[in-house]
Each structure stands twice: as C-alpha cells, then as structure tokens.
CSV table of C-alpha atoms in Angstrom, one decimal:
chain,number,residue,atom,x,y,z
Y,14,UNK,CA,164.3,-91.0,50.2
Y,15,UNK,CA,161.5,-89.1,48.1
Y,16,UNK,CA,158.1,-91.6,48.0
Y,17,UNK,CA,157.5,-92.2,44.5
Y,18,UNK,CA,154.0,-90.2,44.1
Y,19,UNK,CA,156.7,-87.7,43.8
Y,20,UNK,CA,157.5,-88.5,40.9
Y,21,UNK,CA,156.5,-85.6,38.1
Y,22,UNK,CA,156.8,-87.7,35.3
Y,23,UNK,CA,153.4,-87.8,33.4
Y,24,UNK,CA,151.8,-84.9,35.5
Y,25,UNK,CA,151.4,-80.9,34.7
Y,26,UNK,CA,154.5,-79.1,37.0
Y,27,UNK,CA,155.3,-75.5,37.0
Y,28,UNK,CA,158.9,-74.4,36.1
Y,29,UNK,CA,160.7,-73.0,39.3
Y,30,UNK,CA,161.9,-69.3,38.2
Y,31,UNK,CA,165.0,-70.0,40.7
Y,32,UNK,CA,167.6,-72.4,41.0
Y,33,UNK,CA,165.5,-75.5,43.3
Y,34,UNK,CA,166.9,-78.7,43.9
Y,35,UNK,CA,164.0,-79.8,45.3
Y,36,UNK,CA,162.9,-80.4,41.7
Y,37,UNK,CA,165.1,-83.3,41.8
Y,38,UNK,CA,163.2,-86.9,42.3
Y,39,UNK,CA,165.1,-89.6,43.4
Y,40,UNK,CA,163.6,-93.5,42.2
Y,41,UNK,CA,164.7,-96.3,44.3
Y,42,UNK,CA,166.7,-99.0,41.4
Y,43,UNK,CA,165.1,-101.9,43.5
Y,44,UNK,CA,161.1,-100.6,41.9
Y,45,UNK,CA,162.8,-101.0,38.2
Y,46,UNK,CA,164.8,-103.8,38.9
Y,47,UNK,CA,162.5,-105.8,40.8
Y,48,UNK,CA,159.6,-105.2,37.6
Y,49,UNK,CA,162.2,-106.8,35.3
Y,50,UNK,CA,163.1,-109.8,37.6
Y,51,UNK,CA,166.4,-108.9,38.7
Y,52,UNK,CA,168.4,-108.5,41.8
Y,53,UNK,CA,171.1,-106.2,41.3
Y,54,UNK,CA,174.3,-107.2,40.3
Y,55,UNK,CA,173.7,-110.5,39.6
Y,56,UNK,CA,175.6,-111.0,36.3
Y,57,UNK,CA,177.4,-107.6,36.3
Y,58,UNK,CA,179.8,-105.3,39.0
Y,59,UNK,CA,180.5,-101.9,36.7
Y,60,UNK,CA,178.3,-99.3,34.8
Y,61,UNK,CA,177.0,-96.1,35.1
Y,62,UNK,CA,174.2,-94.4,33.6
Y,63,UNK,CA,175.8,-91.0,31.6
Y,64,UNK,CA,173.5,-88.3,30.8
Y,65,UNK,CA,174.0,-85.6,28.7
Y,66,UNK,CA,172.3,-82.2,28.7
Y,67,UNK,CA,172.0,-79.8,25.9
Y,68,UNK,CA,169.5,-77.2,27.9
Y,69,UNK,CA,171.9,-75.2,30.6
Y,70,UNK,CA,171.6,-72.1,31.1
Y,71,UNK,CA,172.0,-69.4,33.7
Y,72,UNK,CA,173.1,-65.7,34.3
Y,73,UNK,CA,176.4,-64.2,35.0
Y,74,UNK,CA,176.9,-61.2,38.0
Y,75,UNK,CA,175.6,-58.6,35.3
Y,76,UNK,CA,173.2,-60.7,34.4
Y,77,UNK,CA,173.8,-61.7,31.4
Y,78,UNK,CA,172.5,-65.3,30.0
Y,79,UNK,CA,175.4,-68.2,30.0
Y,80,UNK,CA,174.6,-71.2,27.9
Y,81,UNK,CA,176.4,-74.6,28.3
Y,82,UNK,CA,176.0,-78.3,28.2
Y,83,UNK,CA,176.6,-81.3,30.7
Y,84,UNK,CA,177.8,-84.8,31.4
Y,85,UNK,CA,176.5,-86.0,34.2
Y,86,UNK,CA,177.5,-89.7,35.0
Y,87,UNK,CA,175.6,-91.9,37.9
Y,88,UNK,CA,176.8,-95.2,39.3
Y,89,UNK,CA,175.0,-98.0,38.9
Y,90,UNK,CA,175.1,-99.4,42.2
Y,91,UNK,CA,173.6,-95.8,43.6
Y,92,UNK,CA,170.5,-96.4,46.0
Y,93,UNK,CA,168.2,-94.2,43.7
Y,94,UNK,CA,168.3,-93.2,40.0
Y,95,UNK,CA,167.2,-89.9,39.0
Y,96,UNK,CA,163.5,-89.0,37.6
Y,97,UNK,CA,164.5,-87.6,34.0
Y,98,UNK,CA,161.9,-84.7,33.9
Y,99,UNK,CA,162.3,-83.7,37.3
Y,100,UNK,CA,166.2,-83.6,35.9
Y,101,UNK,CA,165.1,-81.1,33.3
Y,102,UNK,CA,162.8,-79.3,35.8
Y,103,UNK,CA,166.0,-79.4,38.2
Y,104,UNK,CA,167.8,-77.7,35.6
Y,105,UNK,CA,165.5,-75.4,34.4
Y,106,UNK,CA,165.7,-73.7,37.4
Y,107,UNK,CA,169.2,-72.4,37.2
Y,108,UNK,CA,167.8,-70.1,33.9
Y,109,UNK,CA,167.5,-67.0,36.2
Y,110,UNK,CA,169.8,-67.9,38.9
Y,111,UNK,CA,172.8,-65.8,38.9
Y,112,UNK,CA,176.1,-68.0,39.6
Y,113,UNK,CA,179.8,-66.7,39.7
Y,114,UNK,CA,181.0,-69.2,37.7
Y,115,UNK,CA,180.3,-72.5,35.9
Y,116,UNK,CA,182.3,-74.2,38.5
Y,117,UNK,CA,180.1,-73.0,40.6
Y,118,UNK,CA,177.4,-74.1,38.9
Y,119,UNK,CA,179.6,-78.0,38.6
Y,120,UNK,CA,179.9,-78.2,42.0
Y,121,UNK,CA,176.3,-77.5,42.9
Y,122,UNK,CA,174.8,-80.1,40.1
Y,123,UNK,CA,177.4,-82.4,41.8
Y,124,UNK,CA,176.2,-81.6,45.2
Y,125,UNK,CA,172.5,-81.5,44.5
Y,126,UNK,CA,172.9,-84.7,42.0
Y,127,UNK,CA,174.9,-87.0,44.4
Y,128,UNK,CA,172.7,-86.6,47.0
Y,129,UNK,CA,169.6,-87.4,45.4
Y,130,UNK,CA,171.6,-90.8,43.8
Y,131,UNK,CA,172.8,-91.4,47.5
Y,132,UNK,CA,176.3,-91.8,45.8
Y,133,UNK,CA,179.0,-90.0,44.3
Y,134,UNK,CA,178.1,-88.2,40.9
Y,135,UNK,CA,180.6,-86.9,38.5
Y,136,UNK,CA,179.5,-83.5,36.5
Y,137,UNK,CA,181.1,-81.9,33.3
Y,138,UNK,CA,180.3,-78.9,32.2
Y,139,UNK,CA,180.7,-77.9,28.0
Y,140,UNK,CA,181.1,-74.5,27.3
Y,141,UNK,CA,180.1,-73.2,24.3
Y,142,UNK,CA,183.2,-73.3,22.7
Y,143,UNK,CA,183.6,-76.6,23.1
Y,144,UNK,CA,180.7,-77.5,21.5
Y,145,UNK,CA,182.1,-78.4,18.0
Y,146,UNK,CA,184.0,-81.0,19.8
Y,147,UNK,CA,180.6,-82.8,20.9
Y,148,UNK,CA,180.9,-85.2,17.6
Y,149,UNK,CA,178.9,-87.3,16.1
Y,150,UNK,CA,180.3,-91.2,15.6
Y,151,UNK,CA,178.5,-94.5,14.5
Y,152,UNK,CA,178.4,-97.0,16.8
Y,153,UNK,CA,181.6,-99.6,16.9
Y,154,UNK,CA,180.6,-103.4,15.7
Y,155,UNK,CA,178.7,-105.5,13.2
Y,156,UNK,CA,174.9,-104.1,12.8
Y,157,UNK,CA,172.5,-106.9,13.3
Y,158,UNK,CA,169.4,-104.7,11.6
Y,159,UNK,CA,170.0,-106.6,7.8
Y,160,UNK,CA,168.9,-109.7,8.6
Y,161,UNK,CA,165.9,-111.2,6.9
Y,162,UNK,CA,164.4,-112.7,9.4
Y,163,UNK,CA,160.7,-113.9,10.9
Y,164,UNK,CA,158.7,-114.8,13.9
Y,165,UNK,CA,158.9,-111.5,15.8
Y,166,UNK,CA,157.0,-111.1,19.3
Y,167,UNK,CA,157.0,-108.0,21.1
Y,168,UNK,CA,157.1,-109.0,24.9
Y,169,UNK,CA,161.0,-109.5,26.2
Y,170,UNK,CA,161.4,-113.2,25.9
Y,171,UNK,CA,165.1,-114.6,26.8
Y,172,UNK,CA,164.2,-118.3,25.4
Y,173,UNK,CA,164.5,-116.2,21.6
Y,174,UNK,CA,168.4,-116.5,22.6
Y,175,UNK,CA,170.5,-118.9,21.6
Y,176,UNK,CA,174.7,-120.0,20.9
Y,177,UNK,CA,176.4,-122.2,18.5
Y,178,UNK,CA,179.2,-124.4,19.9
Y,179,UNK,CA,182.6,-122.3,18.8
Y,180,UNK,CA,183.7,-119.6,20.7
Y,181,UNK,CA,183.3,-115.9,19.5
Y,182,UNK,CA,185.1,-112.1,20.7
Y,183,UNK,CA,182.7,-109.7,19.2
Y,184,UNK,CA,180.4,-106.5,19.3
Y,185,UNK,CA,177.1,-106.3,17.5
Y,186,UNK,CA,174.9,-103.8,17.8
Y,187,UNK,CA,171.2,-102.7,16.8
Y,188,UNK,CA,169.1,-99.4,15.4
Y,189,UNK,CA,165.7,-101.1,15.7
Y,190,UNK,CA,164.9,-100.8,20.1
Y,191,UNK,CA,162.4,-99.8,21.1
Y,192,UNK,CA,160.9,-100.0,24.7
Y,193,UNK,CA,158.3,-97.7,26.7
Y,194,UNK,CA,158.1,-95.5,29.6
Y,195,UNK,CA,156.6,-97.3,32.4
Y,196,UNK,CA,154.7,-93.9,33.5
Y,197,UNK,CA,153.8,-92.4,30.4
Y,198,UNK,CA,153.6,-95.4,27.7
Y,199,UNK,CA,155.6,-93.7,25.4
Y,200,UNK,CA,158.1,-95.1,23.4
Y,201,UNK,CA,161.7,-94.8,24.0
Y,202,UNK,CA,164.0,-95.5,21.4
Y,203,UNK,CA,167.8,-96.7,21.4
Y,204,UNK,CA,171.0,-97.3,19.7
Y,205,UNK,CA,171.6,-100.8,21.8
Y,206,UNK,CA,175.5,-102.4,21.7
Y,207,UNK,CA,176.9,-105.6,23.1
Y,208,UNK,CA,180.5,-106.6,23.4
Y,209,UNK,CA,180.9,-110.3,24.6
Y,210,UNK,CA,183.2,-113.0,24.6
Y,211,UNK,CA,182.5,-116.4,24.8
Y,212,UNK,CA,180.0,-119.3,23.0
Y,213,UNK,CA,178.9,-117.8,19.9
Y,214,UNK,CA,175.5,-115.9,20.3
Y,215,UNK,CA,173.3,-116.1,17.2
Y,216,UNK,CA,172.6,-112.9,15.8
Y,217,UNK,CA,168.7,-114.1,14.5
Y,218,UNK,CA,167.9,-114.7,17.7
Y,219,UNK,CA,169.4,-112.1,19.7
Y,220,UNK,CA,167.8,-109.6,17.0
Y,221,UNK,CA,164.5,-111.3,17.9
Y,222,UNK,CA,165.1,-110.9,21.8
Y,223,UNK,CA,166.1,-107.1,21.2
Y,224,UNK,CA,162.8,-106.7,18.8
Y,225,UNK,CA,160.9,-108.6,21.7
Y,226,UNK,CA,161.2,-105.1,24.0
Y,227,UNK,CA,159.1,-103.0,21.7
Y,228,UNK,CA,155.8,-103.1,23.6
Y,229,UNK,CA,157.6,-103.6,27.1
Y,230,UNK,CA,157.1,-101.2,30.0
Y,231,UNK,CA,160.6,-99.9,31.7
Y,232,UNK,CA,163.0,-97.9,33.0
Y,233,UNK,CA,166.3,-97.0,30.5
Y,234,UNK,CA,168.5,-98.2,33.2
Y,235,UNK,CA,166.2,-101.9,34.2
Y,236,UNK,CA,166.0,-102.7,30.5
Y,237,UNK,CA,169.9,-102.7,29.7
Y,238,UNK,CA,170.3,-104.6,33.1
Y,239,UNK,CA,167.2,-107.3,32.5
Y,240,UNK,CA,169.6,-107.5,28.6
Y,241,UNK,CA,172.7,-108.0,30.7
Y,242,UNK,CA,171.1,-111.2,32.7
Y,243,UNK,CA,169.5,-112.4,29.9
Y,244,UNK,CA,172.5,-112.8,27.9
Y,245,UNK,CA,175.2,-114.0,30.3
Y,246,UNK,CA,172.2,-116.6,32.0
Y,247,UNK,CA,171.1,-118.0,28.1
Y,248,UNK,CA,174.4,-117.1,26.6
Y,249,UNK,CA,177.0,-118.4,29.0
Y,250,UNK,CA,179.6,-114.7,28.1
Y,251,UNK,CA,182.5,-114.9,29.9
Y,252,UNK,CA,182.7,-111.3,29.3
Y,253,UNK,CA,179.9,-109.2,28.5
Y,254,UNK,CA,179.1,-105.8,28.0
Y,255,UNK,CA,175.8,-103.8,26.8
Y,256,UNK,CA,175.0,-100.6,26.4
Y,257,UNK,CA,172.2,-98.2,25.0
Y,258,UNK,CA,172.1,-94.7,23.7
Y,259,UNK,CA,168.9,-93.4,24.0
Y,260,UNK,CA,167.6,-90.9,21.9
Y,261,UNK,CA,167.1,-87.0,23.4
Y,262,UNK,CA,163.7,-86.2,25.4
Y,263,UNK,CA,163.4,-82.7,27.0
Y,264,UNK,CA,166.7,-81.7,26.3
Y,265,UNK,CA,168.6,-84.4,27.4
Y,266,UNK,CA,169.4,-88.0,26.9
Y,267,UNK,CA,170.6,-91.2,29.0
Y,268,UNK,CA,173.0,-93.7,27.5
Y,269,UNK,CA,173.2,-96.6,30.6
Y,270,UNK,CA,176.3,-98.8,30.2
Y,271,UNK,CA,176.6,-102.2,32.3
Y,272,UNK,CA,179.7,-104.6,32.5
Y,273,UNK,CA,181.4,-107.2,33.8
Y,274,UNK,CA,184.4,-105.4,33.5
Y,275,UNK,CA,185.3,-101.5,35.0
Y,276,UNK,CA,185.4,-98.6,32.9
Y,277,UNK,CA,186.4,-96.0,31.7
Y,278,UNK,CA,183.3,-96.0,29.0
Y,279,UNK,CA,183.7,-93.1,26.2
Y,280,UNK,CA,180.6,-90.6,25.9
Y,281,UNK,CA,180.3,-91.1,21.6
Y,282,UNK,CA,177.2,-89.1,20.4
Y,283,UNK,CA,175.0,-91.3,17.9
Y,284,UNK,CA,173.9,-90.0,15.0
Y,285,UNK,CA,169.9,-89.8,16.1
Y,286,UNK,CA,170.7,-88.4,19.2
C-alpha cells in the first residue's frame, strides 16, 4: 500500500504522455475515517463511492483520437479509496496510448482501479453516442433549503439533531453543503440526500447539522459516513440512507452513497454537476 506522502493532491505533477497506472494513489479509509471519529461500518453494511468521468480519451490503431466517458464504482468496505487527482492524472495518461478497443481500455481501468482499492471495482465506459442519455434529473424528496431558520455554526455538531415522537418514512434532501478538502482547503460542494425511516427527524435541525460542515476538513467519502452515524446514533433510523453528489473537479466527480440496506443505487446526474 502507497505511503501517503504519495499523495499528489496539492503539489505540482507532470502529466505522463503514456498510459501509467502508477499515477494511481491509493488512501487507506481508516486515515479519513478515524479524523471523523468513526470505525467503519458501525451504523451501515452497503455503499459505494460512484465516480464519473467526463475527460477519456485515447487513440485508435491508426491513431486517431477516441473520446468517451466513465462510471467507475468503488466499494465501500475497499482497504483504500482512490486519490481524485492522481485519478485524473491516471487517466490522463491513456490520451496518447493507442488501445484496440474500449473494452480494452474497461478492462485495464478495472484492472489498474481494483488493485489500487484492494477490492473489486466495476468500470463503464460511455461512448459518445450515448452521451445524450447522460441526463440531468433533480434530486428525489422534500428540499430542506426554504426554511427560515437561525443559529447556524459551521463546525459538524451532531447534538444540532433532534426527533419528534411519531414515526416518519421519508427523503429530504439539501443544496446548501458545503465541506473542504483536507489537503488543499478548498471547498467541496454537494447535493446531500437522506432517505430514513423511523422517529421523525426535525428538518431545522438537521438543516443546521448539514450547514454545521461548511468549514470542516474531509474526505467526500468520511463526511457522508461521519452523516450516516450521526443520524442513526441521535436519530434512532431504523433504516437509513445518505448520499451526496458532489459537484465536478478536474473532470470528474464522486457521488458516495451509504446504507443500511444493499443496492442497486442509480447514477442520476444533478443539475450543478
């Protein structure tokens, strides 16, 4: 496993002219999760992170330039996450590699990608003609963002959460997160989603406790988990789900999904992404 003063995130790094998957930088979960206070799957057994990548690109046997676009999806319970610039620099480097095919050039992102996660990746390449298929949708739920509400802090603080006594079954979701990089300080912004069931969660509060990230430090992936045990811990879900679609840096964007129940979880494209 790649030490972290690997990591290229932050630092000045030259594009590789040919395909290189030693680009790739693997991050062990434990460093994010153990920064936000939380062991694993403690409140959740399912998730993935699902990336998707607008900048492919690499040359046919004539050589000719190919363009394309990616899903990538990641377990959650993989050893290692993946660096997201040393993902684009990873990528870069196919833009003068000649491949046979794009099948060729799935099963060597799966390859290269799996072993750097230490678990199974799933790739799916989008050829240009699928494009227009790649739609936008709002997100599913009751938005949260109308409330006129006070008494904002911007450090995460789980004691903002609270529940009334009935039971609820419901998804709400919010425009206004906003965390930050832990390596560069700048700020990451998200469309963040919550499905539960159980005691009724009051949307004042949990607006306040999503606000509370603005000025915190963390990884895409640590944040929706440190949400996820928040929640079911103050909140008492039966059920739970939360999910965030961050919007696209270098080309590509991460949208990590964590549940107490399995998948399949759709791929929908928000509208600032």
């Amino acid at each position: 496993m790649p030490h972290s003063s690997r990591m290229v995130l932050g630092r000045q790094v030259d594009y590789s002219r040919r395909y290189d998957p030693d680009q790739l930088c693997p991050i062990p979960r434990s460093l994010g999760r153990g920064a936000a206070g939380i062991e694993g799957a403690e409140t959740f057994g399912h998730g993935e992170d699902i990336w998707n990548i607008f900048e492919l690109s690499w040359l046919n046997a004539s050589g000719k330039p190919l363009v394309a676009m990616a899903e990538v999806r990641v377990p959650w319970n993989s050893p290692c996450l993946i660096e997201s610039k040393s993902l684009k620099l990873y990528c870069n480097s196919f833009n003068m590699t000649a491949l046979e095919s794009a099948d060729e050039l799935r099963r060597t992102m799966t390859r290269d990608l799996s072993r750097a996660a230490g678990a199974d990746v799933t790739v799916r390449i989008i050829a240009a003609e699928e494009f227009s298929q790649c739609t936008l949708a709002e997100p599913e739920g009751t938005c949260i963002d109308g409330l006129d509400i006070t008494g904002f802090t911007y450090e995460p603080d789980a004691a903002l959460l609270g529940t009334a006594s009935d039971p609820a079954r419901e998804t709400l979701f919010t425009r206004l997160f906003r965390s930050c990089c832990p390596v560069t300080g700048q700020p990451d912004w998200a469309t963040l989603r919550i499905t539960y069931a159980g005691p009724r969660i009051l949307h004042d509060g949990l607006l306040r406790y999503l606000v509370s990230y603005r000025e915190h430090q963390g990884f895409h992936e640590a944040c929706v988990e440190k949400i996820h045990a928040d929640i079911h811990r103050r909140c008492g879900a039966q059920e739970l789900e939360v999910s965030a679609r961050f919007t696209r840096r270098g080309g590509l964007d991460i949208n990590p999904v964590r549940s107490t129940h399995p998948g399949p979880w759709p791929n929908p494209r928000d509208p600032r992404q």
